[in-house]
PDB file of C-alpha atoms in Angstrom:
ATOM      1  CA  UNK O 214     179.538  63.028  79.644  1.00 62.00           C
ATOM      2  CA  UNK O 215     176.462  61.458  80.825  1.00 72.00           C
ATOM      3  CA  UNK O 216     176.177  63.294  83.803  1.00 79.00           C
ATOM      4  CA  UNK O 217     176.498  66.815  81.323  1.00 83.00           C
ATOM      5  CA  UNK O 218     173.460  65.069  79.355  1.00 82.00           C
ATOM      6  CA  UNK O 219     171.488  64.212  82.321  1.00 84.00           C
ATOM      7  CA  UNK O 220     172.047  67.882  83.422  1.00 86.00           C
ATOM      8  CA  UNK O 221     171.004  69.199  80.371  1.00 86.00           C
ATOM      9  CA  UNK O 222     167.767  67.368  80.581  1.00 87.00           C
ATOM     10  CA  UNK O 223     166.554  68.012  83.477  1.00 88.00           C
ATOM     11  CA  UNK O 224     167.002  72.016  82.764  1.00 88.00           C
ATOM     12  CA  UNK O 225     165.236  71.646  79.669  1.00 89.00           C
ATOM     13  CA  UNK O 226     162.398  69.942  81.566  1.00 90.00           C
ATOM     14  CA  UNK O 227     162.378  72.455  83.753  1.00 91.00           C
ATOM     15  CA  UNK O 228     162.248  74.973  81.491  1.00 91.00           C
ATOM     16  CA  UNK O 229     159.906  73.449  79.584  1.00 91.00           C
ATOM     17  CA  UNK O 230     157.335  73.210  82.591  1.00 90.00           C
ATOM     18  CA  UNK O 231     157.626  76.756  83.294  1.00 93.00           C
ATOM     19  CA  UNK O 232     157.030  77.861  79.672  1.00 93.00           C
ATOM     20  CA  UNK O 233     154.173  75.868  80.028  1.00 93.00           C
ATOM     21  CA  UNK O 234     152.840  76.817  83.092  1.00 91.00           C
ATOM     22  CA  UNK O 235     152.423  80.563  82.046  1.00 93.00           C
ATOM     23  CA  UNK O 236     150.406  79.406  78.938  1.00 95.00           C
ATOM     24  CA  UNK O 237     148.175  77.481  80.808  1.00 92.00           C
ATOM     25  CA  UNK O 238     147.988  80.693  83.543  1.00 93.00           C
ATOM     26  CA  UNK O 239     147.120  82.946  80.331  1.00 93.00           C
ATOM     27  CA  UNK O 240     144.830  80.624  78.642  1.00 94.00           C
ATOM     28  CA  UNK O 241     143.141  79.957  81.944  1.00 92.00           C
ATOM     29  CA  UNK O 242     142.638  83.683  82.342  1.00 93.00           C
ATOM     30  CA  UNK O 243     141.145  84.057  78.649  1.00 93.00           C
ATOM     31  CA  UNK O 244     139.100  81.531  79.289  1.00 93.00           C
ATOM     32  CA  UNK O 245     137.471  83.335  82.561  1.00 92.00           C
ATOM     33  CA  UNK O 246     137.345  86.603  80.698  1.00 91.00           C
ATOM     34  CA  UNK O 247     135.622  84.869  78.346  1.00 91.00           C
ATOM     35  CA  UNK O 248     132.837  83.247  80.861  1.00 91.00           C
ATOM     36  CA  UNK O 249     132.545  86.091  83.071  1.00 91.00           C
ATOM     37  CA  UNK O 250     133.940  90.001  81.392  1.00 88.00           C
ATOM     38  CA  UNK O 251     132.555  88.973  78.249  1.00 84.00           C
ATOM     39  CA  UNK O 252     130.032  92.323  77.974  1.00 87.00           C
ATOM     40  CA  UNK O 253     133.532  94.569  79.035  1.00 88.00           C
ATOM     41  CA  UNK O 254     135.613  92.066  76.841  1.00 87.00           C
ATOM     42  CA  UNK O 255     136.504  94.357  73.192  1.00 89.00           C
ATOM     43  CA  UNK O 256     137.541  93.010  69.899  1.00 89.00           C
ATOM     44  CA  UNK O 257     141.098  94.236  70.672  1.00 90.00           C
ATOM     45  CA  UNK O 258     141.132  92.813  74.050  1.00 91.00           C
ATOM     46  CA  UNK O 259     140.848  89.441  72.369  1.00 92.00           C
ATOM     47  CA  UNK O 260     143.520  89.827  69.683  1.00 92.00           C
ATOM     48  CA  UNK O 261     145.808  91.179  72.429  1.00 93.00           C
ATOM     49  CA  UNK O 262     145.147  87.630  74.574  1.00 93.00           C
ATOM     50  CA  UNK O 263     145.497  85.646  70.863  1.00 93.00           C
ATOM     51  CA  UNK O 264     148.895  87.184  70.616  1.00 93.00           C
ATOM     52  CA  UNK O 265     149.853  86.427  74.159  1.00 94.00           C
ATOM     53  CA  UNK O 266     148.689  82.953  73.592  1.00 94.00           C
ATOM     54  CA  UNK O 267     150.461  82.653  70.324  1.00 94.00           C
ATOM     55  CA  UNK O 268     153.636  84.579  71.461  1.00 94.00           C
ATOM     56  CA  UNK O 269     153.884  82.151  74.267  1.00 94.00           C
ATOM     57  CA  UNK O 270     153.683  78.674  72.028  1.00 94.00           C
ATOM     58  CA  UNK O 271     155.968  80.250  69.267  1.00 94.00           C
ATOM     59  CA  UNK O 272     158.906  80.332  72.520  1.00 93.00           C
ATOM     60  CA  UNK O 273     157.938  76.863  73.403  1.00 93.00           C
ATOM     61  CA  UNK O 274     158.862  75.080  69.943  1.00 92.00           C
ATOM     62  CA  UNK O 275     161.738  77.757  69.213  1.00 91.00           C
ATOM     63  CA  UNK O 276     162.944  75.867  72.284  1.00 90.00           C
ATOM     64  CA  UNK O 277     162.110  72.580  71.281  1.00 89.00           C
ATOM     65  CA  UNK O 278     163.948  73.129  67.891  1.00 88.00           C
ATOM     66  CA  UNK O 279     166.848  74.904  69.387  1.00 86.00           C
ATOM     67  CA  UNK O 280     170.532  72.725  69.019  1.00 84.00           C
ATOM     68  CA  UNK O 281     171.108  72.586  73.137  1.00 83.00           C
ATOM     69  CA  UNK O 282     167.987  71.432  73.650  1.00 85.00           C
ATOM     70  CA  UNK O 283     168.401  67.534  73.907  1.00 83.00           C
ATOM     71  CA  UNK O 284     165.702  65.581  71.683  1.00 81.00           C
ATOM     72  CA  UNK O 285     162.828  64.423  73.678  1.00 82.00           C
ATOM     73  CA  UNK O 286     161.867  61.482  71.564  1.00 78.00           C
ATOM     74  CA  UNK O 287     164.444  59.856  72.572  1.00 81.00           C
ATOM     75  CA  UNK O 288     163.481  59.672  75.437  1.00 81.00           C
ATOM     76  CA  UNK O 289     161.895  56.798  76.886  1.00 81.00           C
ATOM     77  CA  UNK O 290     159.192  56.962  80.200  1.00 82.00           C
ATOM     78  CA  UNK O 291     158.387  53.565  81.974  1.00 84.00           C
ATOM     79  CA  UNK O 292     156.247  52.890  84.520  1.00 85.00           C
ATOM     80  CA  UNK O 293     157.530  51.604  87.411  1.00 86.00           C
ATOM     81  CA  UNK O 294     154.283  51.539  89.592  1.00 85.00           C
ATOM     82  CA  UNK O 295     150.684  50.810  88.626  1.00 88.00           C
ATOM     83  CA  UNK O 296     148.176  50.903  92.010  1.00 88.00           C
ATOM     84  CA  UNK O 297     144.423  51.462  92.032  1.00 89.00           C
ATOM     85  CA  UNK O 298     144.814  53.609  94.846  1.00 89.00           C
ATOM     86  CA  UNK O 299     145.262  57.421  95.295  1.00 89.00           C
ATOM     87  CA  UNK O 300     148.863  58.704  95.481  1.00 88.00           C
ATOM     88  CA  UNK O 301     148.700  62.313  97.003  1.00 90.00           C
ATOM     89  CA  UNK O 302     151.855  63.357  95.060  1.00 89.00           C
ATOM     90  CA  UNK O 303     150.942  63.315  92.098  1.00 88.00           C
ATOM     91  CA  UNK O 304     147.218  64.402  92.752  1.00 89.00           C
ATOM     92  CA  UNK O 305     148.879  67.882  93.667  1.00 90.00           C
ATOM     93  CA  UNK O 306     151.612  67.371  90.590  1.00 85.00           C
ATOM     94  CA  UNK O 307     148.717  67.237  88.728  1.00 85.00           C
ATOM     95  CA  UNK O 308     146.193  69.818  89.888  1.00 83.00           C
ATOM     96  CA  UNK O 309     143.570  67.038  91.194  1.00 86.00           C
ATOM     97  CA  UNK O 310     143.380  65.918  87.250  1.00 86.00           C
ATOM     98  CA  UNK O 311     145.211  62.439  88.023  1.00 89.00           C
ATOM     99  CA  UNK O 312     144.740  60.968  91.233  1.00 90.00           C
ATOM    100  CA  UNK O 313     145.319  57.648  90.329  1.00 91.00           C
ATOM    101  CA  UNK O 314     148.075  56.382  88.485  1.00 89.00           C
ATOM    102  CA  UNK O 315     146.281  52.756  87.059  1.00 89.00           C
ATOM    103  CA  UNK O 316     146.111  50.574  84.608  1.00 88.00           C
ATOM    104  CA  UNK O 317     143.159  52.233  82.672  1.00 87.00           C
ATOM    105  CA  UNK O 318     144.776  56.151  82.466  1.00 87.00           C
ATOM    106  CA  UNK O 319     148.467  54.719  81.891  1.00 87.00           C
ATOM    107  CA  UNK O 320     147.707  54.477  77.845  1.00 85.00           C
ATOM    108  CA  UNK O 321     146.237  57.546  77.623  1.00 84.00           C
ATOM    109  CA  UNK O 322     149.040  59.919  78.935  1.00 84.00           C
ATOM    110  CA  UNK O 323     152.081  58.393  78.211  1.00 84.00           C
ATOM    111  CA  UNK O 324     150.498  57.343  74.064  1.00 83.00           C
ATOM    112  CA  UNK O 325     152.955  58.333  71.597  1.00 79.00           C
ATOM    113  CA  UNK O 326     150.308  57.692  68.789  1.00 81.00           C
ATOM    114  CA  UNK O 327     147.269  58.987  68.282  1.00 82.00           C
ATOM    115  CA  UNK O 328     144.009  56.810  68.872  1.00 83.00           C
ATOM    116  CA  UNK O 329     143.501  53.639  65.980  1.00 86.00           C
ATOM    117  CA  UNK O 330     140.776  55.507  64.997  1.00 89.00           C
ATOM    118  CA  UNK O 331     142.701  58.969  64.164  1.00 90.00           C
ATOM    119  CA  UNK O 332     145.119  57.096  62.759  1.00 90.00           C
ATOM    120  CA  UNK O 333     142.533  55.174  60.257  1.00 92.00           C
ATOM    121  CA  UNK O 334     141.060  58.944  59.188  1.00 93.00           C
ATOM    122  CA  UNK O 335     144.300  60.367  58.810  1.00 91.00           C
ATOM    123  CA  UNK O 336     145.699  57.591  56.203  1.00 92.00           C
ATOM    124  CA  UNK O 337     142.043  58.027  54.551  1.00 92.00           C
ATOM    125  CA  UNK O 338     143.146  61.419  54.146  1.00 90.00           C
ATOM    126  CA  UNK O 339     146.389  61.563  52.944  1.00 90.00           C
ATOM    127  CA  UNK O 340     145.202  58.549  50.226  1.00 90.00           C
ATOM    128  CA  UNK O 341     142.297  60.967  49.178  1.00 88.00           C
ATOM    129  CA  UNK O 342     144.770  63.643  48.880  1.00 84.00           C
ATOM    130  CA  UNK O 343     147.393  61.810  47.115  1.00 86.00           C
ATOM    131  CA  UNK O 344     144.708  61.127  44.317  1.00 87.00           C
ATOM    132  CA  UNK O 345     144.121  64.478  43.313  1.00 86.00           C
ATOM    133  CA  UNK O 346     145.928  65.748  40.800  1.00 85.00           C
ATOM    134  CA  UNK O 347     148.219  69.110  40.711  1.00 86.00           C
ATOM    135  CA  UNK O 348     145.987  70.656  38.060  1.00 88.00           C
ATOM    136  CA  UNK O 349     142.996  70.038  40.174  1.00 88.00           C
ATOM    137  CA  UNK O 350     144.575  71.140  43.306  1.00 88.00           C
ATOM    138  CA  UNK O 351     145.370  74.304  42.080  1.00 90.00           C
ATOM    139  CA  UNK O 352     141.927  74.943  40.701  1.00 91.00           C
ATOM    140  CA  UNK O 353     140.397  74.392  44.133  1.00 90.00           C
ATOM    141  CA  UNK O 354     143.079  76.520  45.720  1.00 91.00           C
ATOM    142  CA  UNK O 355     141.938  79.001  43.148  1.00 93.00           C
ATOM    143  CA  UNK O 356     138.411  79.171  44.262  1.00 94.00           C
ATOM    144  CA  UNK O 357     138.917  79.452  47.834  1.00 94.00           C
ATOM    145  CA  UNK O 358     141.037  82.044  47.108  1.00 94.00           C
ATOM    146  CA  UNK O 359     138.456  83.864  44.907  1.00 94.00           C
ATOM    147  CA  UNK O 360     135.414  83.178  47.509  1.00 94.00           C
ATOM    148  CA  UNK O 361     137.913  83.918  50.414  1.00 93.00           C
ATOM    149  CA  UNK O 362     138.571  87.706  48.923  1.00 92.00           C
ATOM    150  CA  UNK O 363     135.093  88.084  47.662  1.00 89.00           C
ATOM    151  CA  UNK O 364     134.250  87.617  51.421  1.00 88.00           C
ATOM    152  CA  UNK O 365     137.039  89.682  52.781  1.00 86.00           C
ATOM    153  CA  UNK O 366     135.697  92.508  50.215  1.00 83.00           C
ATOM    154  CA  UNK O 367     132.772  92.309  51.780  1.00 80.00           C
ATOM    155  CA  UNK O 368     133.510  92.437  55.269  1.00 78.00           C
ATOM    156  CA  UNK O 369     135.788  95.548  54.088  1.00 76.00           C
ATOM    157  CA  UNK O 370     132.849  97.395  52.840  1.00 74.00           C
ATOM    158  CA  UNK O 371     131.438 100.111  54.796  1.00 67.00           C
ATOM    159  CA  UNK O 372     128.160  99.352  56.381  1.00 66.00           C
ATOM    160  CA  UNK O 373     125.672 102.456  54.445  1.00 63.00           C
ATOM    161  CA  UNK O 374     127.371 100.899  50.854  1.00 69.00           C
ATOM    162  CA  UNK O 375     125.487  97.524  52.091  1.00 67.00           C
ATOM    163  CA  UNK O 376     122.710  99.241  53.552  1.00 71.00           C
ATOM    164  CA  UNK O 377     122.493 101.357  50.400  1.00 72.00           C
ATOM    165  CA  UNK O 378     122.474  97.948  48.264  1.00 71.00           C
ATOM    166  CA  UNK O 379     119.522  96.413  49.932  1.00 72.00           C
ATOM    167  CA  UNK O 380     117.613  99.234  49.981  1.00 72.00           C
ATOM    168  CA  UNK O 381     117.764  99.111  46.428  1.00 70.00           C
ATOM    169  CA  UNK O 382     117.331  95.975  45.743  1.00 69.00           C
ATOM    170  CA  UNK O 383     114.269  95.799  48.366  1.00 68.00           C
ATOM    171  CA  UNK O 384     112.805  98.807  46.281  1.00 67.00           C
ATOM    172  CA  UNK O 385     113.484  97.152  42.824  1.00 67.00           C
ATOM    173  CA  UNK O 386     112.358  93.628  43.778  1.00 67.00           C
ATOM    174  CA  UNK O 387     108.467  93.644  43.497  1.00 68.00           C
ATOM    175  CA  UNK O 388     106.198  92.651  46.160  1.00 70.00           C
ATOM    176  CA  UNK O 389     102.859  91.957  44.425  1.00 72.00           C
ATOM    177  CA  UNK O 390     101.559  90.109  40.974  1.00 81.00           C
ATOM    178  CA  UNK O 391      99.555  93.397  39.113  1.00 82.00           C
ATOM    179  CA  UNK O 392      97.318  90.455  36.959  1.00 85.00           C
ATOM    180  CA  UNK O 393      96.187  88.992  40.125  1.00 86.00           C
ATOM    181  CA  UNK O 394      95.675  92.714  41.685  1.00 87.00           C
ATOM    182  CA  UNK O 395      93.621  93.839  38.591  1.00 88.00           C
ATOM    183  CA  UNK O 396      91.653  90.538  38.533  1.00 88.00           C
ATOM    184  CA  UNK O 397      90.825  91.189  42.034  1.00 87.00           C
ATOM    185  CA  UNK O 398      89.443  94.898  41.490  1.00 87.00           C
ATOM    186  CA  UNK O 399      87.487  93.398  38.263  1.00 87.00           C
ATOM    187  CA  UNK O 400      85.836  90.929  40.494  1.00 86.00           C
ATOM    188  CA  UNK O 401      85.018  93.480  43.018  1.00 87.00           C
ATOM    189  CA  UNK O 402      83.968  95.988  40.694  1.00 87.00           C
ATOM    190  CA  UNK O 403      82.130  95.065  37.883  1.00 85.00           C
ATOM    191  CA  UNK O 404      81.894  90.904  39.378  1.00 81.00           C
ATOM    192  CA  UNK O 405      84.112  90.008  36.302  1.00 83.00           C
ATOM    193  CA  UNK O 406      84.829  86.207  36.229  1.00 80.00           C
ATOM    194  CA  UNK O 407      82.112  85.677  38.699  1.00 79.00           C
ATOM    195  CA  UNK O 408      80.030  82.146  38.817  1.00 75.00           C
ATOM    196  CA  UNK O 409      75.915  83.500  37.758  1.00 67.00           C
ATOM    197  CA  UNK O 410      74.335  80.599  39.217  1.00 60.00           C
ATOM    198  CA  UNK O 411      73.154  79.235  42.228  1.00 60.00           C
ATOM    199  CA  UNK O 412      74.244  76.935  44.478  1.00 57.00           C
ATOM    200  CA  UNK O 413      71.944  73.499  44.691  1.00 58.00           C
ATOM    201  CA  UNK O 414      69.664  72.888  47.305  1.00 57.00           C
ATOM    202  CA  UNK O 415      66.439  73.892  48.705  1.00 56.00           C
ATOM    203  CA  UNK O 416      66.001  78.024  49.830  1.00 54.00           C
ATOM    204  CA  UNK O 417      65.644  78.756  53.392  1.00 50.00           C
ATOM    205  CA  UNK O 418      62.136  79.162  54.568  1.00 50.00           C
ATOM    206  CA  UNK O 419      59.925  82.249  54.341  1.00 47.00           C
ATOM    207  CA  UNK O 420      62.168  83.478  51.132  1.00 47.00           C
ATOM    208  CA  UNK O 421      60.152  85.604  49.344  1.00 46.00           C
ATOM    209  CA  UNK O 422      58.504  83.739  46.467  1.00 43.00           C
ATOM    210  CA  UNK O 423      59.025  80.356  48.230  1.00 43.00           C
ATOM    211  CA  UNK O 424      55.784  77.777  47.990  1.00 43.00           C
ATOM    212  CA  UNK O 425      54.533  75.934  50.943  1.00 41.00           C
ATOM    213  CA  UNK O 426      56.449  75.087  54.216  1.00 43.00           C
ATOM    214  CA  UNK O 427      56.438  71.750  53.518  1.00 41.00           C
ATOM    215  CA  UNK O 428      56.219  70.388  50.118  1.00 42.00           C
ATOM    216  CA  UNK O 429      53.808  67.496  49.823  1.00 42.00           C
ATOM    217  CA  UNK O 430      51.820  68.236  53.062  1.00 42.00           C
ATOM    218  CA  UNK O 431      48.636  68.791  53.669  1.00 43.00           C
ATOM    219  CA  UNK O 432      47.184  72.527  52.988  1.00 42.00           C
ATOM    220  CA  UNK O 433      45.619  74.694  56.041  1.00 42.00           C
ATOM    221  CA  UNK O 434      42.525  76.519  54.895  1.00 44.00           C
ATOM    222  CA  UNK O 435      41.213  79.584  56.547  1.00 44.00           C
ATOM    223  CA  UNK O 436      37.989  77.922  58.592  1.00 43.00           C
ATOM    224  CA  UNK O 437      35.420  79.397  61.195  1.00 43.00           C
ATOM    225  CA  UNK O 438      35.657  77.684  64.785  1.00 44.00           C
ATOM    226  CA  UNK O 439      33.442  77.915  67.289  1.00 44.00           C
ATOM    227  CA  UNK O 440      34.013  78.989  70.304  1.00 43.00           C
ATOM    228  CA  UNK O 441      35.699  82.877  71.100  1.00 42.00           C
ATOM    229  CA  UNK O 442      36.165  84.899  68.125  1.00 42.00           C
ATOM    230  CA  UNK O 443      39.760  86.124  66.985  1.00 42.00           C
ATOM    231  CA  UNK O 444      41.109  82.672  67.274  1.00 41.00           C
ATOM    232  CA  UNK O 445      42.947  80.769  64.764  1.00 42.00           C
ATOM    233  CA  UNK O 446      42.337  77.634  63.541  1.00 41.00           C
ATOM    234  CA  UNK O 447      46.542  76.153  62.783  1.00 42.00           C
ATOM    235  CA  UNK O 448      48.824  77.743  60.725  1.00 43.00           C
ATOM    236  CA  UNK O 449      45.826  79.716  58.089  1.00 43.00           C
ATOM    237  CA  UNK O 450      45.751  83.300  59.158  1.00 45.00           C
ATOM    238  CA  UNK O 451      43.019  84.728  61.219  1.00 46.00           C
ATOM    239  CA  UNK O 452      39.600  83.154  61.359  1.00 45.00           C
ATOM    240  CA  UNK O 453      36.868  84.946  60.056  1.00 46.00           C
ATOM    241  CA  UNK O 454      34.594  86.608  62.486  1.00 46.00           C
ATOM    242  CA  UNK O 455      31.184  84.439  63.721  1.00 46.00           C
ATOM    243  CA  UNK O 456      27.802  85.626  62.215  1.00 45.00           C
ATOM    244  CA  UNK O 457      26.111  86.596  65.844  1.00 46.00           C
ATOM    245  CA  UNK O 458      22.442  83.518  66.563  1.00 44.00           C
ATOM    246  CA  UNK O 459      24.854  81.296  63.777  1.00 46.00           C
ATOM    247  CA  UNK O 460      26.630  78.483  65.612  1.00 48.00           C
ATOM    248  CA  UNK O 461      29.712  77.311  64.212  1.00 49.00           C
ATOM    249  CA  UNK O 462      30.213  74.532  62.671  1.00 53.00           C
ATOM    250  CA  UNK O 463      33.322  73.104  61.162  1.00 51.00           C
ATOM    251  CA  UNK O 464      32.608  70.061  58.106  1.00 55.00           C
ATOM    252  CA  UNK O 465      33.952  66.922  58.827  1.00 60.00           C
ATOM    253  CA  UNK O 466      36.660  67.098  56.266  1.00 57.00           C
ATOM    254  CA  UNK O 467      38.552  69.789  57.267  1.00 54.00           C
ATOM    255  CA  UNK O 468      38.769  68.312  60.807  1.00 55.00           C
ATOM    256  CA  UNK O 469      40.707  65.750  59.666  1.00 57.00           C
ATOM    257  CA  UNK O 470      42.845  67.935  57.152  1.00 54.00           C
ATOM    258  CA  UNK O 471      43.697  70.021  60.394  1.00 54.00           C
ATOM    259  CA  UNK O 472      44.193  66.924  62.296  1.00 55.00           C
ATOM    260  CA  UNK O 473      46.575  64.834  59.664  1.00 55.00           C
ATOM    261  CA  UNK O 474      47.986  68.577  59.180  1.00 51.00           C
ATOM    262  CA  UNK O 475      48.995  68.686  63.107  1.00 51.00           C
ATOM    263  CA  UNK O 476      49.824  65.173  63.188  1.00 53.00           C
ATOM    264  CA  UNK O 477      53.220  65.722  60.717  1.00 51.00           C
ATOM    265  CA  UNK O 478      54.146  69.035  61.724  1.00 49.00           C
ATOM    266  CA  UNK O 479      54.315  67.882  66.095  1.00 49.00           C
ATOM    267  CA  UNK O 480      57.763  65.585  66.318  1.00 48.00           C
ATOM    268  CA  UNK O 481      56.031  64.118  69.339  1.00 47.00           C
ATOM    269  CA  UNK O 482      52.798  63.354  67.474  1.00 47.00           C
ATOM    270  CA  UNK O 483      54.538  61.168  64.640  1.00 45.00           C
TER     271      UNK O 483
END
């Protein structure tokens, strides 16, 4: 009778391993199409390979739920050998992912638990779950039914009803304020709203109606200099033209009103 049992196991490992083997060959290969064919790759080339894939894990657990098939959580795996060093075997058992069979890897792939951590957020989950009520269960259900279909509707729809709908709603939506538009032309037009006075400050020089250069400064007076006519004596406009036998002569005053004159205009002479 043992024997029969031991029999019976070691066909369902086996086929258990092949079973698995050809869904890691087709996930492999709809992983590649994915990284390499993906501009050939069509919507219903990818439910086809979601089938296969699903197809393939629906035979595994039929298997694992079937009555011949003895109960693998019964079983119990030990290790016998721990060694930091590489083992060759089981580096080609396991496709290069394991070539060490140590202390660190040994709780990781024979676990029969999920992490302490997953284990923390999954009571944390089922506690928050046991709190809420039937009532309120069903309402949520409710609404992610309602937003789920209202979603699916939409999907459904064909693309010119969609197109249609923002058109219209681009068209009925306006794009512009009309009080600030008419302000705007009023301004523009007829200088409606518009500030009358001036800014502060002095007006640039030579405006028209503008008082001396300098405020405060002395004053240049039109004066007759001796010496070759057309000259001009500062900033006073031409000089007059000399009387012929009448030397010039300029008074003593102006001199120095053309001198003190010269004196604060020159930034090297103050």
């Amino acid at each position: 009778f043992q024997q029969r049992e031991e029999k019976q196991l070691e066909a369902s490992v086996d086929s258990l391993i092949s079973l698995v083997a050809l869904t890691k060959n087709a996930l492999q290969s709809f992983i590649y199409k994915l990284e390499n064919e993906y501009e050939r790759l069509t919507w219903p080339n990818v439910l086809d390979n979601f089938g296969l894939l699903s197809g393939q894990l629906n035979t595994i657990n039929k298997m694992l739920k079937n009555e011949k098939t003895p109960s693998f959580r019964s079983q119990v795996i030990i290790p016998l050998v721990l060694s930091q060093k590489s083992d060759d075997d089981l580096t080609v058992l396991t496709e290069q992912r394991v070539p060490v069979f140590s202390h660190e890897i040994v709780p990781d792939y024979l676990r029969t638990k999920p992490d302490p951590e997953v284990e923390e957020q999954e009571k944390q989950l089922s506690t928050e779950a046991a709190r809420i009520g039937p009532d309120v269960a069903q309402k949520q259900i409710q609404a992610l039914n309602k937003m789920c279909s209202n979603l699916l509707e939409k999907l459904n729809n064909p693309r010119d009803d969609r197109d249609a709908e923002s058109a219209a709603s681009r068209l009925n939506k306006p794009s512009f304020n009309p009080g600030d538009t008419n302000a705007l032309v009023a301004a523009v037009a007829f200088g409606k709203g518009l500030s009358k006075c001036r800014p502060p400050g002095p007006m640039a020089p030579g405006h028209p109606g503008q008082g001396p250069m300098m405020s405060g400064g002395p004053t240049l007076q039109q004066v007759t200099i001796g010496g070759g006519g057309g000259q001009q004596a500062g900033m006073g406009g031409p000089v007059a033209p000399q009387q012929q036998g009448q030397p010039g002569k300029m008074p003593s005053s102006i001199k120095t009103n053309i001198k003190s004159a010269s004196a604060s205009m020159h930034p090297y002479n103050r």
